[in-house]
Coordinates of C-alpha atoms and ligand atoms in Angstrom, one line a residue:
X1 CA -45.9 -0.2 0.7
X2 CA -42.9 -0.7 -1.3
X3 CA -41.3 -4.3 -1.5
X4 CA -37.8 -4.0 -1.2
X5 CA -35.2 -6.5 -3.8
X6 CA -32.5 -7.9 -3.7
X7 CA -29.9 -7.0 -6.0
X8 CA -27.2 -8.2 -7.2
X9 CA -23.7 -7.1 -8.9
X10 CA -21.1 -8.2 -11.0
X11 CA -18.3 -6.3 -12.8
X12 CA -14.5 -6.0 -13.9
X13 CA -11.7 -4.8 -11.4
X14 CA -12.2 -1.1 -10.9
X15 CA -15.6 -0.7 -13.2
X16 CA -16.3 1.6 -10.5
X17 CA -18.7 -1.1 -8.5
X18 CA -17.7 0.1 -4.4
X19 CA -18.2 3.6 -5.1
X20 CA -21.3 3.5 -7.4
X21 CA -23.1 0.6 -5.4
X22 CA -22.3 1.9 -2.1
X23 CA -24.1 5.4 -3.0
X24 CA -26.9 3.3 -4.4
X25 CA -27.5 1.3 -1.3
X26 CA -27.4 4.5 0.9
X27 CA -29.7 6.2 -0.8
X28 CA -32.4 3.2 -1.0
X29 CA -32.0 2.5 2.2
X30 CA -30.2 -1.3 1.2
X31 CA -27.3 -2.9 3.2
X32 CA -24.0 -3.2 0.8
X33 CA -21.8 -5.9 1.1
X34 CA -18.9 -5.9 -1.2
X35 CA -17.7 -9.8 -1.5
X36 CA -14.0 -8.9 -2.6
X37 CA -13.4 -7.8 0.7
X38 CA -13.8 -11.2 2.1
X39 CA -11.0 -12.4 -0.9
X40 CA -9.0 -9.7 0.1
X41 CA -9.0 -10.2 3.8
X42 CA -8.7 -14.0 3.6
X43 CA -5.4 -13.5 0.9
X44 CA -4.2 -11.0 4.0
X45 CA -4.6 -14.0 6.3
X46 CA -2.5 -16.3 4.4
X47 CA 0.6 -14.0 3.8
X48 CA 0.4 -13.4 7.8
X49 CA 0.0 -17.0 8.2
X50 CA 3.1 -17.1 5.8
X51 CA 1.1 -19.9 3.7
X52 CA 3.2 -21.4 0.4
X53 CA 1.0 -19.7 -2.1
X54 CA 1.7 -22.3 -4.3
X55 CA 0.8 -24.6 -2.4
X56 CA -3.0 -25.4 -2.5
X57 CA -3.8 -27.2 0.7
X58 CA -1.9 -25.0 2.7
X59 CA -4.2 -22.4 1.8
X60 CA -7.7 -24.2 2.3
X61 CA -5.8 -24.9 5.6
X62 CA -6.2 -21.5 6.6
X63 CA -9.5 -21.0 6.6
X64 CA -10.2 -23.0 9.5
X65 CA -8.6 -19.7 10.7
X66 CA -10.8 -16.8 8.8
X67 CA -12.6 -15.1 11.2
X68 CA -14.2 -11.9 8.9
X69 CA -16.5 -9.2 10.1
X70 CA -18.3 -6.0 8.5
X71 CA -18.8 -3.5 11.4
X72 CA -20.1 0.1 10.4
X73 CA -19.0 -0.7 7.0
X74 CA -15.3 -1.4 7.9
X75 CA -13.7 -5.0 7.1
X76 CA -12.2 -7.0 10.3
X77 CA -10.0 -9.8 9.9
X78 CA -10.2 -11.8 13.2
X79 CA -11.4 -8.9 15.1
X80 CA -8.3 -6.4 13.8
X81 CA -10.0 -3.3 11.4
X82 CA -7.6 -3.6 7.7
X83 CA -9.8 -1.7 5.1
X84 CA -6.6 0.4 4.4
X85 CA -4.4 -2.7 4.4
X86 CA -6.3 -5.0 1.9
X87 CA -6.0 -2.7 -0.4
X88 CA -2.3 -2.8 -0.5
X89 CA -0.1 -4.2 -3.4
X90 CA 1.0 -7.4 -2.4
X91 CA -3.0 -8.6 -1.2
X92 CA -3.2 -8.2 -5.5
X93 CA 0.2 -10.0 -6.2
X94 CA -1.1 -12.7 -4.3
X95 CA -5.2 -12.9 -4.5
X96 CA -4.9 -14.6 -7.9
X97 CA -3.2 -17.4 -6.4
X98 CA -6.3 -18.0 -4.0
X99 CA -9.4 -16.9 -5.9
X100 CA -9.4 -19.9 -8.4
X101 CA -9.3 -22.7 -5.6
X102 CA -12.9 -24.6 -5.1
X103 CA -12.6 -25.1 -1.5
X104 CA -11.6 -21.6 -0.8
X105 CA -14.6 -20.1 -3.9
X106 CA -17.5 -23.2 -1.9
X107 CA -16.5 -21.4 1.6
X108 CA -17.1 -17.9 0.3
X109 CA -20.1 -18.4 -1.4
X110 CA -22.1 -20.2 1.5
X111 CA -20.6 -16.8 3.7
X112 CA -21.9 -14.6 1.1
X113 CA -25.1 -16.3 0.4
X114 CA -26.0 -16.8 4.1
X115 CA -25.6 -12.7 4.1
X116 CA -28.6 -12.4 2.2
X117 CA -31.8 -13.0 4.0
X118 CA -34.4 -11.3 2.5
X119 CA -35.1 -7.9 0.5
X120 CA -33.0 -4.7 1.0
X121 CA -29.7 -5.7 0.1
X122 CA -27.2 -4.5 -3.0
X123 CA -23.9 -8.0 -2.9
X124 CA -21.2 -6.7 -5.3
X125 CA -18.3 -9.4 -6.7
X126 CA -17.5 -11.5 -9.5
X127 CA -20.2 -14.6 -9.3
X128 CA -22.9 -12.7 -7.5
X129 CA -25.2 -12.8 -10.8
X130 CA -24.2 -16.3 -11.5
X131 CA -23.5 -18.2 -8.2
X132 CA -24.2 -16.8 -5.1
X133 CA -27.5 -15.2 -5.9
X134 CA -28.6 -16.6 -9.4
X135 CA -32.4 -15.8 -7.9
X136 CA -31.7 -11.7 -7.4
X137 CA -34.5 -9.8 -8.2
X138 CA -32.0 -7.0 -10.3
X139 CA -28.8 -8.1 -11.9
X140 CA -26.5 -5.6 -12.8
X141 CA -23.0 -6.4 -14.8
X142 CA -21.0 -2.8 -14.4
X143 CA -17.9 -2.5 -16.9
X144 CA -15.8 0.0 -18.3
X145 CA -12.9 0.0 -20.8
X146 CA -9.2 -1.1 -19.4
X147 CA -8.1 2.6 -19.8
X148 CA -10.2 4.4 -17.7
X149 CA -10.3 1.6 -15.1
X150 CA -6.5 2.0 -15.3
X151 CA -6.5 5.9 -14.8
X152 CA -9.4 6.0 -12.1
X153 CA -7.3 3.1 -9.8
X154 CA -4.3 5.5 -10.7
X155 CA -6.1 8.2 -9.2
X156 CA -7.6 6.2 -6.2
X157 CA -4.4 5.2 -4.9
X158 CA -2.9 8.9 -4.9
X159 CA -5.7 9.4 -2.9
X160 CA -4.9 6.6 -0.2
X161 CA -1.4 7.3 -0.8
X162 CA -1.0 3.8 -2.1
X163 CA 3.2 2.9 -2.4
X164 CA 4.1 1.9 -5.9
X165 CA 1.9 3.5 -7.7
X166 CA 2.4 3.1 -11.2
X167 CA -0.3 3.7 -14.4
X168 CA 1.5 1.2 -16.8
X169 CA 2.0 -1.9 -13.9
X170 CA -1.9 -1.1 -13.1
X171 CA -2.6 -1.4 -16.7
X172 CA -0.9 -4.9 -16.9
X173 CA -2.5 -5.7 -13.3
X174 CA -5.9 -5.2 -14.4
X175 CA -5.5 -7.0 -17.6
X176 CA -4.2 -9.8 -16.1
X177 CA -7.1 -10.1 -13.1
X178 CA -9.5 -9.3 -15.7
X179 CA -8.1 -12.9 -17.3
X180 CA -8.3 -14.1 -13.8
X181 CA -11.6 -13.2 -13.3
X182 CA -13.4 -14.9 -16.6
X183 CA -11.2 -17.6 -15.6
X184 CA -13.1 -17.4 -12.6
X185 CA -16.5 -17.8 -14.2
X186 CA -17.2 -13.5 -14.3
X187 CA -19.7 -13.1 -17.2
X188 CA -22.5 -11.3 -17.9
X189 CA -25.7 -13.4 -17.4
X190 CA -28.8 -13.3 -19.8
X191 CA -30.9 -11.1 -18.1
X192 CA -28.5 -8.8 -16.5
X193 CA -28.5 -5.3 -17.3
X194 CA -24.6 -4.7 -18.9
X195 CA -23.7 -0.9 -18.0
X196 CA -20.4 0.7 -19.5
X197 CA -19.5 3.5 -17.5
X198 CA -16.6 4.2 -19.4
X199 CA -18.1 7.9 -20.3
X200 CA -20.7 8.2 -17.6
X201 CA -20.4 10.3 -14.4
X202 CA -20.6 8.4 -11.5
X203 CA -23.7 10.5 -10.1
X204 CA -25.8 9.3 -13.7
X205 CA -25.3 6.0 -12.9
X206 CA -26.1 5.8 -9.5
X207 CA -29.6 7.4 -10.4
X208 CA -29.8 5.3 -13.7
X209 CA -30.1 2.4 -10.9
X210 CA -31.7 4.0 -7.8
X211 CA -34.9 4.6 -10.4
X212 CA -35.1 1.0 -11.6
X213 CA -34.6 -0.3 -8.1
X214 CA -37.4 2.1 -7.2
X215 CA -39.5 1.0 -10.5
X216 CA -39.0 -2.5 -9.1
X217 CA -39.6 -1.9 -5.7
X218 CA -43.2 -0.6 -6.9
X219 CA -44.2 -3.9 -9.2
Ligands
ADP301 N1 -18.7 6.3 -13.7 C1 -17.5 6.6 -13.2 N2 -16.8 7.6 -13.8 C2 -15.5 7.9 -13.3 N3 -14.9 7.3 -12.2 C3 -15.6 6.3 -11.6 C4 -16.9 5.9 -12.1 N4 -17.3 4.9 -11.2 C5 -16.3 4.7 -10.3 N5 -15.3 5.5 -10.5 C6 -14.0 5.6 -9.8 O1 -13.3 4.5 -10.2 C7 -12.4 4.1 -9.1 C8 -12.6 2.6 -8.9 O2 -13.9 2.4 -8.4 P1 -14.2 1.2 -7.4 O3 -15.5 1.4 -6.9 O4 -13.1 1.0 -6.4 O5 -14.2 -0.1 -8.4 P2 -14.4 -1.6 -8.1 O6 -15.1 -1.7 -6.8 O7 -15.3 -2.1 -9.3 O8 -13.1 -2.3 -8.1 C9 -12.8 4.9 -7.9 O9 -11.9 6.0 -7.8 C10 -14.2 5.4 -8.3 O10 -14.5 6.7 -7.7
YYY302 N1 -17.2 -12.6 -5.5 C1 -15.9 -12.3 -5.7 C2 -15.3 -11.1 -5.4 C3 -14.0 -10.8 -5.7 N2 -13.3 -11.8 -6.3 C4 -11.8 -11.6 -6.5 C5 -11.6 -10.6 -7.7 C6 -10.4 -9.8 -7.3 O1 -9.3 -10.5 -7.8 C7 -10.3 -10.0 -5.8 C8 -10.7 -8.7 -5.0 O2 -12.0 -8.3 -5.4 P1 -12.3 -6.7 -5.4 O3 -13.7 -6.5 -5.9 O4 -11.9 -6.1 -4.2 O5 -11.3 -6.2 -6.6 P2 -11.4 -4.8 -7.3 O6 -11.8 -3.8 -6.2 O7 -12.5 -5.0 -8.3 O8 -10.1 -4.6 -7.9 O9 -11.3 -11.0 -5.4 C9 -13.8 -13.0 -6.6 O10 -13.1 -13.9 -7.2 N3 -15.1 -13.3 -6.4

């Protein structure tokens, strides 16, 4: 009888952590739950709400409004479906301005942690590792260099036919959520396990961690 785990994930903007842990998780059987999402949906919230984004309270105002949903792996935002929209250019113009604010980081975490009840489950984010599941049974902290994180989003946007879209400005935008990010409190823990898929296939890594979920899943 196999014990399922919980893992958890951490990793820079576009290491490749949706599309690697998402294969994972179907082919273990785990539910996935990507945590930038939630950022993403709520940062959609407040430009409908037409928030100041400079102005902090008005934001922690709005999420007495946040109503967020996964259903059949699609993101709702107060029951309307907006995978395709949050991942539009101005949600990352403007989620820098609301991922470094406590009240709005305290309200996600108890969300994300309340998620997880048990065995079975892959959480993907930025503080997974370190804050919202410090206990996972399987840490994982996925990187790659800014280059080919640069060219792959390049590529993922002519593929959603993304407006804009711009190798040099995604450069500069990952750099700059990347500082964001470490600002943020990303880092890789002690005993995670640091993988740099900068020259790995996508398919090797996913079955680099289906086995060790698998060897962990027998212990
Ligand atoms: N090992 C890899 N080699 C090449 N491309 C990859 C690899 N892992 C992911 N990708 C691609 O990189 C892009 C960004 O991946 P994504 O999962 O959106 O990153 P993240 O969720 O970390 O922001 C996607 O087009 C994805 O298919
Ligand atoms: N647990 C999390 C997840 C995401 N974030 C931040 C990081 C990014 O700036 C936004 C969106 O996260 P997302 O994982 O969708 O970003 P990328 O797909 O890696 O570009 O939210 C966070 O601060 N904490």
């Amino acid at each position: 009888m196999k014990n399922k785990i919980v893992v958890a994930v951490d990793g820079t903007a576009g290491s490749g952590k949706t599309a690697t842990f998402a294969t994972v998780a179907k082919k273990v059987g785990y539910e996935f739950i990507d945590t930038g999402l939630m950022y993403r949906a709520f940062t959609l919230l407040c430009i409908e709400s037409k928030v100041d984004f400079l102005n902090k309270e008005e934001i922690i105002k709005t999420l007495v409004n946040f109503d967020f949903s996964v259903i059949n792996g699609k993101p709702y935002l107060n029951g309307k479906e907006v995978e395709k929209r949050i991942q539009e250019n101005d949600i990352v113009k403007f989620i820098n301005y609301v991922t470094p604010i406590p009240e709005v980081r305290k309200f996600m975490v108890n969300a994300q942690r309340a998620m997880v009840t048990g065995g079975g489950c892959i959480e993907i984010g930025r503080d997974i590792t370190t804050v919202v599941l410090p206990d996972a049974d399987l840490k994982i902290y996925l990187d790659s260099s800014v280059e080919a994180r640069a060219e792959r989003r390049f590529k993922q946007n002519q593929v959603l036919k993304i407006k804009n879209n711009n190798l040099e400005e995604i450069k500069n935008s990952i750099i700059n959520r990347d500082e964001q990010d470490f600002k943020n409190g990303l880092r890789k823990v002690e005993n995670a396990w640091l993988i740099d898929n900068s020259n790995i296939p996508i398919e090797d890594v996913v079955n680099m961690v289906v086995d060790k979920i698998k060897e962990l899943e027998g212990k």
